Amino acid sequence: MEYLARCPSCGREYDDPLRFRCDCGSPLDISVQLREFKREDVMDTTSMWRYVNFFPYIEKRDIVTLGEGWTPLLRFEGNVYVKMDFLNPTGSFKDRGASTIISAILNRVRGLIAEDSSGNAGASIAAYAARAGIKARIYVPSSISGRKIDQIRAYGAELIRVEGSREKVSEEAMRPEKGKVYVGHAWHPIFRDGMRTLAYEIVEQLGWTPPDRIYIPVSSGTGLLGILEGFKHLSGPFPELIACQTEVVSPLYHRFRGEPYTPPERLETVADALIVTKPPLLGLMVEKLRMVGGSVEVVGEEEIADAFHQLAARGIFVEPTSAVPLACYKKQVEVGEVDRGDRVVLLLTGSGLKMKPSIIKRLLS
Ligand SMILES: [Zn+2]
């Protein structure tokens, strides 16, 4: 086990994989020295663990897997491809992070693991905890309901409803307690480190050539930052990463442009997996996205609904959050920001089968 995390604000280092926050309050970044990415080090396994050799802090025998990753990359139209990550075991891309964090800390858990999430991440952690035979406690906002909550309960996780803001839910999940280990996706550097595998897969599935542009729906920032680190590690040509948000919830869009952001009082959007208004990783996202020449795009509700129907009309049933990348791409094509010849990948993160009944009703009415 070689593990090291570093604070991007004050430089303090931690070798304990259970640490998710610096003493100064900042999120941590993994700073493990990875071996050079060589194709011959890729294993012959049809899961994301074909890249296990690039996770030096994980012992092969400890891997907790449900067969996550290595999801299809399909041609959607022309040079536009879709990465079908909603086909993961729990129906979302979060399984990459859940498998990684639980494999990394499994031997150190004596009591239970805790996550705060109102949806996909909670379901993922609950599933992988069940697979590993450990207890999970998922903290959710008090008002939340729907299929993702049912899924969390079905896996046998304990559900804790917390009154108050989304930040209050996080605080409760992180509150130290004997035997409790916090693995939350919004903070834990190991969770988002698992998302590096998305970069490797996209490049390998395109015949070892990176695309020109990748459109990624962004809420907490785990997917965006993980993919970014993956491409850094691949050290080839860097695709343009486009962080995609909605007009309703767009903290990254505003911070990236140096504008103030005040979220609306009611977060009414069909893209209900993109509702984090104050992501802890916001500063890190802005800094890193600038460093690699990325950008941020936003779209409105109508554009999202259109994209949802366009995907479904081709047999691809995703939650509206996963239609945001296609909507952003179409918008950029229209204003001439994208060359039609560009090779583009859209990340589809969550399954349509988990949609809230009220949302699918709205989309079909
Ligand atoms: Zn610090």
Tab-separated table of C-alpha atoms and ligand atoms in Angstrom:
chain	number	residue	atom	x	y	z
A	1	MET	CA	0.000	0.000	0.000
A	2	GLU	CA	1.531	3.260	-1.081
A	3	TYR	CA	-0.868	6.037	-0.319
A	4	LEU	CA	-0.439	9.779	-0.046
A	5	ALA	CA	-2.887	12.673	-0.190
A	6	ARG	CA	-1.940	16.319	-0.305
A	7	CYS	CA	-3.785	19.518	0.499
A	8	PRO	CA	-3.885	21.771	-2.575
A	9	SER	CA	-4.217	24.886	-0.405
A	10	CYS	CA	-1.628	24.466	2.365
A	11	GLY	CA	0.498	21.559	1.123
A	12	ARG	CA	0.049	19.364	4.206
A	13	GLU	CA	0.331	15.637	3.433
A	14	TYR	CA	-1.528	12.626	4.810
A	15	ASP	CA	-0.742	8.928	4.370
A	16	ASP	CA	-4.021	7.767	5.935
A	17	PRO	CA	-6.581	6.739	3.280
A	18	LEU	CA	-9.387	7.503	5.735
A	19	ARG	CA	-8.545	11.239	5.639
A	20	PHE	CA	-10.865	13.199	3.375
A	21	ARG	CA	-10.242	16.763	4.555
A	22	CYS	CA	-7.164	18.758	5.533
A	23	ASP	CA	-6.802	20.252	9.011
A	24	CYS	CA	-7.102	23.623	7.228
A	25	GLY	CA	-10.585	22.647	5.955
A	26	SER	CA	-9.686	22.142	2.287
A	27	PRO	CA	-10.487	18.971	0.315
A	28	LEU	CA	-7.491	16.721	-0.368
A	29	ASP	CA	-5.987	15.544	-3.621
A	30	ILE	CA	-4.314	12.179	-4.113
A	31	SER	CA	-0.611	12.618	-4.769
A	32	VAL	CA	0.499	9.035	-5.227
A	33	GLN	CA	3.249	8.647	-7.804
A	34	LEU	CA	1.665	6.545	-10.582
A	35	ARG	CA	3.711	4.328	-12.818
A	36	GLU	CA	3.858	5.445	-16.435
A	37	PHE	CA	0.731	4.422	-18.378
A	38	LYS	CA	1.714	1.539	-20.639
A	39	ARG	CA	-0.789	-0.499	-22.658
A	40	GLU	CA	0.950	-3.740	-21.701
A	41	ASP	CA	0.078	-3.052	-18.055
A	42	VAL	CA	-3.646	-3.148	-18.824
A	43	MET	CA	-5.127	-6.421	-17.548
A	44	ASP	CA	-7.368	-8.702	-19.577
A	45	THR	CA	-10.516	-8.062	-17.475
A	46	THR	CA	-13.820	-6.653	-18.681
A	47	SER	CA	-14.243	-4.231	-15.791
A	48	MET	CA	-12.515	-0.996	-14.810
A	49	TRP	CA	-10.085	-3.146	-12.833
A	50	ARG	CA	-8.251	-3.860	-16.073
A	51	TYR	CA	-6.396	-0.689	-14.955
A	52	VAL	CA	-5.636	-1.928	-11.430
A	53	ASN	CA	-1.902	-1.533	-12.031
A	54	PHE	CA	-2.418	2.221	-12.000
A	55	PHE	CA	-3.955	2.123	-8.514
A	56	PRO	CA	-0.873	1.397	-6.399
A	57	TYR	CA	-2.770	1.900	-3.134
A	58	ILE	CA	-5.164	-0.972	-3.855
A	59	GLU	CA	-4.267	-4.602	-3.273
A	60	LYS	CA	-5.714	-6.844	-5.992
A	61	ARG	CA	-7.069	-9.308	-3.438
A	62	ASP	CA	-9.059	-6.521	-1.702
A	63	ILE	CA	-11.033	-5.398	-4.743
A	64	VAL	CA	-14.769	-5.205	-4.109
A	65	THR	CA	-16.389	-5.506	-7.505
A	66	LEU	CA	-19.780	-5.923	-9.126
A	67	GLY	CA	-18.286	-5.778	-12.624
A	68	GLU	CA	-18.249	-1.961	-12.883
A	69	GLY	CA	-16.688	-0.074	-15.775
A	70	TRP	CA	-15.667	-1.076	-19.299
A	71	THR	CA	-19.085	0.203	-20.398
A	72	PRO	CA	-19.782	0.496	-24.134
A	73	LEU	CA	-18.722	3.525	-26.151
A	74	LEU	CA	-21.225	3.831	-28.993
A	75	ARG	CA	-21.346	6.035	-32.030
A	76	PHE	CA	-24.378	8.318	-31.616
A	77	GLU	CA	-24.177	10.199	-34.907
A	78	GLY	CA	-21.271	11.208	-37.140
A	79	ASN	CA	-18.259	11.825	-34.938
A	80	VAL	CA	-20.280	11.957	-31.736
A	81	TYR	CA	-19.923	9.040	-29.326
A	82	VAL	CA	-21.764	8.269	-26.112
A	83	LYS	CA	-20.077	6.620	-23.142
A	84	MET	CA	-22.821	4.403	-21.720
A	85	ASP	CA	-21.808	4.679	-18.072
A	86	PHE	CA	-25.383	4.418	-16.866
A	87	LEU	CA	-25.026	0.694	-17.637
A	88	ASN	CA	-22.963	0.194	-14.482
A	89	PRO	CA	-24.244	-2.282	-11.832
A	90	THR	CA	-26.375	0.219	-9.886
A	91	GLY	CA	-27.308	2.269	-12.949
A	92	SER	CA	-24.780	5.072	-12.546
A	93	PHE	CA	-21.134	6.028	-13.111
A	94	LYS	CA	-20.735	6.450	-9.337
A	95	ASP	CA	-20.000	2.712	-9.113
A	96	ARG	CA	-16.433	3.439	-10.224
A	97	GLY	CA	-15.884	5.608	-7.169
A	98	ALA	CA	-17.736	3.309	-4.775
A	99	SER	CA	-15.750	0.266	-5.889
A	100	THR	CA	-12.477	2.193	-5.531
A	101	ILE	CA	-13.045	3.728	-2.096
A	102	ILE	CA	-14.488	0.574	-0.549
A	103	SER	CA	-11.686	-1.593	-1.957
A	104	ALA	CA	-9.106	0.870	-0.577
A	105	ILE	CA	-10.418	1.108	2.981
A	106	LEU	CA	-12.160	-2.227	3.499
A	107	ASN	CA	-9.556	-3.600	5.884
A	108	ARG	CA	-9.790	-0.556	8.122
A	109	VAL	CA	-13.554	-0.513	8.622
A	110	ARG	CA	-14.587	-1.854	12.027
A	111	GLY	CA	-18.060	-0.351	12.217
A	112	LEU	CA	-19.807	1.276	9.301
A	113	ILE	CA	-19.245	3.577	6.347
A	114	ALA	CA	-21.166	6.804	5.833
A	115	GLU	CA	-22.127	8.748	2.722
A	116	ASP	CA	-24.345	11.772	2.154
A	117	SER	CA	-26.276	11.679	-1.080
A	118	SER	CA	-29.800	12.001	-2.315
A	119	GLY	CA	-29.337	9.673	-5.196
A	120	ASN	CA	-26.873	7.801	-7.325
A	121	ALA	CA	-23.850	7.966	-5.013
A	122	GLY	CA	-25.884	6.754	-2.059
A	123	ALA	CA	-27.208	3.802	-4.039
A	124	SER	CA	-23.696	2.979	-5.207
A	125	ILE	CA	-22.133	3.047	-1.747
A	126	ALA	CA	-25.028	0.978	-0.389
A	127	ALA	CA	-24.553	-1.656	-3.104
A	128	TYR	CA	-20.781	-1.999	-2.704
A	129	ALA	CA	-21.058	-2.073	1.081
A	130	ALA	CA	-23.548	-4.928	0.701
A	131	ARG	CA	-21.151	-6.676	-1.664
A	132	ALA	CA	-18.304	-6.252	0.841
A	133	GLY	CA	-20.439	-7.368	3.766
A	134	ILE	CA	-20.094	-4.095	5.696
A	135	LYS	CA	-22.709	-1.730	7.044
A	136	ALA	CA	-23.546	1.499	5.227
A	137	ARG	CA	-25.380	4.514	6.535
A	138	ILE	CA	-26.674	6.949	3.928
A	139	TYR	CA	-27.644	10.481	5.021
A	140	VAL	CA	-30.300	12.124	2.847
A	141	PRO	CA	-32.344	15.354	2.879
A	142	SER	CA	-35.568	14.831	4.824
A	143	SER	CA	-37.922	15.540	1.923
A	144	ILE	CA	-36.363	13.162	-0.562
A	145	SER	CA	-38.215	10.229	-2.095
A	146	GLY	CA	-38.137	8.145	-5.241
A	147	ARG	CA	-36.578	5.069	-6.764
A	148	LYS	CA	-33.013	5.868	-5.712
A	149	ILE	CA	-34.117	5.930	-2.070
A	150	ASP	CA	-35.902	2.599	-2.530
A	151	GLN	CA	-32.744	1.225	-4.105
A	152	ILE	CA	-30.605	2.370	-1.137
A	153	ARG	CA	-33.001	0.666	1.279
A	154	ALA	CA	-33.181	-2.509	-0.789
A	155	TYR	CA	-29.415	-2.969	-0.524
A	156	GLY	CA	-29.881	-2.958	3.237
A	157	ALA	CA	-28.297	0.380	4.049
A	158	GLU	CA	-29.478	2.435	6.987
A	159	LEU	CA	-31.199	5.606	5.813
A	160	ILE	CA	-30.874	8.732	7.955
A	161	ARG	CA	-33.113	11.654	7.073
A	162	VAL	CA	-31.690	15.051	7.991
A	163	GLU	CA	-33.762	18.230	8.307
A	164	GLY	CA	-32.337	21.436	6.868
A	165	SER	CA	-29.986	22.376	4.048
A	166	ARG	CA	-27.905	20.061	1.878
A	167	GLU	CA	-24.817	21.256	3.819
A	168	LYS	CA	-26.456	20.134	7.039
A	169	VAL	CA	-26.846	16.630	5.574
A	170	SER	CA	-23.096	16.552	4.807
A	171	GLU	CA	-22.195	17.799	8.268
A	172	GLU	CA	-24.200	15.018	9.874
A	173	ALA	CA	-22.607	12.375	7.651
A	174	MET	CA	-19.100	13.645	8.443
A	175	ARG	CA	-19.675	14.077	12.182
A	176	PRO	CA	-17.073	11.867	13.874
A	177	GLU	CA	-18.465	8.843	15.646
A	178	LYS	CA	-16.738	5.753	16.987
A	179	GLY	CA	-16.429	3.125	14.246
A	180	LYS	CA	-17.794	5.396	11.504
A	181	VAL	CA	-15.767	5.968	8.335
A	182	TYR	CA	-16.841	8.753	5.989
A	183	VAL	CA	-16.514	7.826	2.301
A	184	GLY	CA	-18.659	10.622	0.784
A	185	HIS	CA	-18.209	11.250	-2.919
A	186	ALA	CA	-18.350	15.029	-2.534
A	187	TRP	CA	-15.166	15.034	-0.416
A	188	HIS	CA	-13.227	11.800	-0.523
A	189	PRO	CA	-10.228	11.924	-2.898
A	190	ILE	CA	-10.205	8.135	-3.359
A	191	PHE	CA	-13.826	8.109	-4.525
A	192	ARG	CA	-13.084	10.509	-7.377
A	193	ASP	CA	-9.761	8.840	-8.129
A	194	GLY	CA	-11.761	5.848	-9.392
A	195	MET	CA	-13.121	8.125	-12.141
A	196	ARG	CA	-9.669	8.184	-13.775
A	197	THR	CA	-10.693	4.889	-15.356
A	198	LEU	CA	-13.207	6.759	-17.540
A	199	ALA	CA	-10.356	8.559	-19.305
A	200	TYR	CA	-8.470	5.300	-19.858
A	201	GLU	CA	-11.542	3.529	-21.226
A	202	ILE	CA	-12.534	6.321	-23.601
A	203	VAL	CA	-9.032	6.445	-25.065
A	204	GLU	CA	-8.681	2.663	-25.305
A	205	GLN	CA	-12.147	2.262	-26.867
A	206	LEU	CA	-11.303	4.883	-29.492
A	207	GLY	CA	-8.294	2.832	-30.544
A	208	TRP	CA	-5.853	4.594	-28.196
A	209	THR	CA	-6.539	8.068	-29.529
A	210	PRO	CA	-8.129	10.727	-27.328
A	211	PRO	CA	-11.241	12.509	-28.647
A	212	ASP	CA	-11.205	16.253	-29.334
A	213	ARG	CA	-13.905	17.116	-26.803
A	214	ILE	CA	-15.590	15.427	-23.844
A	215	TYR	CA	-18.863	16.745	-22.380
A	216	ILE	CA	-19.323	15.899	-18.700
A	217	PRO	CA	-22.330	16.680	-16.463
A	218	VAL	CA	-20.954	18.387	-13.345
A	219	SER	CA	-22.426	18.592	-9.855
A	220	SER	CA	-19.976	17.631	-7.085
A	221	GLY	CA	-17.143	17.431	-9.611
A	222	THR	CA	-16.073	13.816	-9.084
A	223	GLY	CA	-16.421	12.828	-12.747
A	224	LEU	CA	-14.818	15.981	-14.115
A	225	LEU	CA	-11.804	15.927	-11.787
A	226	GLY	CA	-11.297	12.181	-12.111
A	227	ILE	CA	-11.338	12.264	-15.916
A	228	LEU	CA	-8.994	15.242	-15.884
A	229	GLU	CA	-6.471	13.369	-13.723
A	230	GLY	CA	-6.786	10.331	-15.993
A	231	PHE	CA	-5.825	12.359	-19.037
A	232	LYS	CA	-2.937	13.955	-17.159
A	233	HIS	CA	-1.680	10.461	-16.396
A	234	LEU	CA	-2.087	9.350	-20.034
A	235	SER	CA	0.118	12.330	-20.933
A	236	GLY	CA	-0.939	12.352	-24.583
A	237	PRO	CA	-2.870	15.129	-26.352
A	238	PHE	CA	-5.436	16.633	-23.973
A	239	PRO	CA	-9.060	16.726	-25.135
A	240	GLU	CA	-11.091	19.828	-24.348
A	241	LEU	CA	-13.142	19.044	-21.271
A	242	ILE	CA	-16.513	20.797	-21.223
A	243	ALA	CA	-18.158	20.884	-17.805
A	244	CYS	CA	-21.935	20.878	-18.338
A	245	GLN	CA	-24.432	22.463	-15.946
A	246	THR	CA	-28.015	23.717	-15.992
A	247	GLU	CA	-29.274	27.281	-15.901
A	248	VAL	CA	-30.957	26.427	-12.596
A	249	VAL	CA	-27.814	25.168	-10.819
A	250	SER	CA	-24.595	26.623	-12.232
A	251	PRO	CA	-22.050	27.445	-9.483
A	252	LEU	CA	-19.085	26.281	-11.575
A	253	TYR	CA	-20.220	28.227	-14.650
A	254	HIS	CA	-20.358	31.429	-12.640
A	255	ARG	CA	-17.160	30.946	-10.616
A	256	PHE	CA	-15.273	30.040	-13.802
A	257	ARG	CA	-16.308	33.368	-15.322
A	258	GLY	CA	-15.577	35.252	-12.128
A	259	GLU	CA	-19.238	36.107	-11.583
A	260	PRO	CA	-21.183	35.860	-8.332
A	261	TYR	CA	-23.717	33.051	-8.089
A	262	THR	CA	-26.955	32.999	-6.125
A	263	PRO	CA	-28.949	29.793	-6.520
A	264	PRO	CA	-32.712	30.152	-6.983
A	265	GLU	CA	-34.831	29.504	-3.907
A	266	ARG	CA	-36.475	26.463	-5.477
A	267	LEU	CA	-34.277	24.112	-7.486
A	268	GLU	CA	-36.808	23.093	-10.119
A	269	THR	CA	-35.040	21.129	-12.839
A	270	VAL	CA	-35.531	17.823	-14.607
A	271	ALA	CA	-31.764	17.329	-14.209
A	272	ASP	CA	-32.228	16.435	-10.556
A	273	ALA	CA	-28.767	14.851	-10.135
A	274	LEU	CA	-27.209	18.295	-10.715
A	275	ILE	CA	-28.496	20.211	-7.706
A	276	VAL	CA	-25.387	20.802	-5.572
A	277	THR	CA	-25.207	24.583	-5.239
A	278	LYS	CA	-22.047	24.760	-3.083
A	279	PRO	CA	-19.772	21.854	-4.053
A	280	PRO	CA	-16.741	21.536	-1.736
A	281	LEU	CA	-14.545	20.909	-4.799
A	282	LEU	CA	-15.592	24.130	-6.577
A	283	GLY	CA	-12.255	25.920	-6.127
A	284	LEU	CA	-10.321	22.854	-7.242
A	285	MET	CA	-12.532	22.456	-10.324
A	286	VAL	CA	-11.993	26.053	-11.456
A	287	GLU	CA	-8.242	25.889	-10.935
A	288	LYS	CA	-7.721	22.565	-12.687
A	289	LEU	CA	-10.130	23.213	-15.539
A	290	ARG	CA	-8.266	26.454	-16.292
A	291	MET	CA	-4.935	24.648	-16.190
A	292	VAL	CA	-5.991	22.202	-18.897
A	293	GLY	CA	-7.859	24.713	-21.076
A	294	GLY	CA	-11.329	23.364	-20.327
A	295	SER	CA	-14.573	25.304	-20.334
A	296	VAL	CA	-18.077	25.372	-18.844
A	297	GLU	CA	-21.427	25.393	-20.650
A	298	VAL	CA	-25.007	25.720	-19.377
A	299	VAL	CA	-28.369	24.837	-20.903
A	300	GLY	CA	-32.018	25.436	-20.032
A	301	GLU	CA	-34.842	23.057	-19.258
A	302	GLU	CA	-36.223	22.947	-22.782
A	303	GLU	CA	-32.853	22.109	-24.304
A	304	ILE	CA	-32.404	19.308	-21.744
A	305	ALA	CA	-35.841	17.853	-22.508
A	306	ASP	CA	-35.093	17.962	-26.253
A	307	ALA	CA	-31.795	16.147	-25.761
A	308	PHE	CA	-33.475	13.571	-23.513
A	309	HIS	CA	-35.971	12.789	-26.287
A	310	GLN	CA	-33.258	12.684	-28.953
A	311	LEU	CA	-31.351	10.075	-26.949
A	312	ALA	CA	-34.485	8.046	-26.209
A	313	ALA	CA	-35.458	8.173	-29.879
A	314	ARG	CA	-32.207	6.303	-30.564
A	315	GLY	CA	-32.912	3.695	-27.875
A	316	ILE	CA	-30.885	5.350	-25.114
A	317	PHE	CA	-32.909	5.856	-21.930
A	318	VAL	CA	-31.016	8.001	-19.441
A	319	GLU	CA	-31.996	10.315	-16.632
A	320	PRO	CA	-32.323	13.923	-17.851
A	321	THR	CA	-29.050	14.825	-16.093
A	322	SER	CA	-27.300	12.644	-18.660
A	323	ALA	CA	-28.991	14.531	-21.485
A	324	VAL	CA	-27.295	17.771	-20.378
A	325	PRO	CA	-24.033	16.973	-22.248
A	326	LEU	CA	-25.879	16.412	-25.545
A	327	ALA	CA	-27.840	19.629	-24.986
A	328	CYS	CA	-24.581	21.539	-24.352
A	329	TYR	CA	-22.962	20.035	-27.440
A	330	LYS	CA	-25.935	20.939	-29.667
A	331	LYS	CA	-25.920	24.477	-28.314
A	332	GLN	CA	-22.217	24.887	-29.079
A	333	VAL	CA	-22.616	23.472	-32.583
A	334	GLU	CA	-25.419	25.951	-33.247
A	335	VAL	CA	-23.327	28.967	-32.290
A	336	GLY	CA	-20.344	27.623	-34.230
A	337	GLU	CA	-18.196	26.988	-31.176
A	338	VAL	CA	-17.537	23.388	-32.201
A	339	ASP	CA	-16.189	22.137	-35.451
A	340	ARG	CA	-18.582	19.538	-36.850
A	341	GLY	CA	-15.605	17.342	-37.681
A	342	ASP	CA	-14.476	17.191	-34.046
A	343	ARG	CA	-14.528	13.794	-32.434
A	344	VAL	CA	-16.786	14.197	-29.413
A	345	VAL	CA	-17.639	11.998	-26.418
A	346	LEU	CA	-20.729	12.619	-24.269
A	347	LEU	CA	-20.689	11.061	-20.803
A	348	LEU	CA	-24.019	9.427	-19.937
A	349	THR	CA	-23.954	9.040	-16.163
A	350	GLY	CA	-27.329	7.754	-14.917
A	351	SER	CA	-30.078	5.373	-15.984
A	352	GLY	CA	-33.550	6.546	-16.961
A	353	LEU	CA	-35.007	3.631	-15.017
A	354	LYS	CA	-34.306	5.432	-11.732
A	355	MET	CA	-36.088	8.625	-12.689
A	356	LYS	CA	-38.651	10.047	-10.292
A	357	PRO	CA	-42.181	9.311	-11.586
A	358	SER	CA	-42.999	13.048	-11.476
A	359	ILE	CA	-40.083	13.859	-13.791
A	360	ILE	CA	-40.749	11.202	-16.415
A	361	LYS	CA	-44.387	12.302	-16.383
A	362	ARG	CA	-43.359	15.897	-17.041
A	363	LEU	CA	-41.096	14.817	-19.912
A	364	LEU	CA	-43.767	12.715	-21.575
A	365	SER	CA	-46.663	15.138	-21.170
B	1	ZN	ZN	-4.625	22.284	4.045
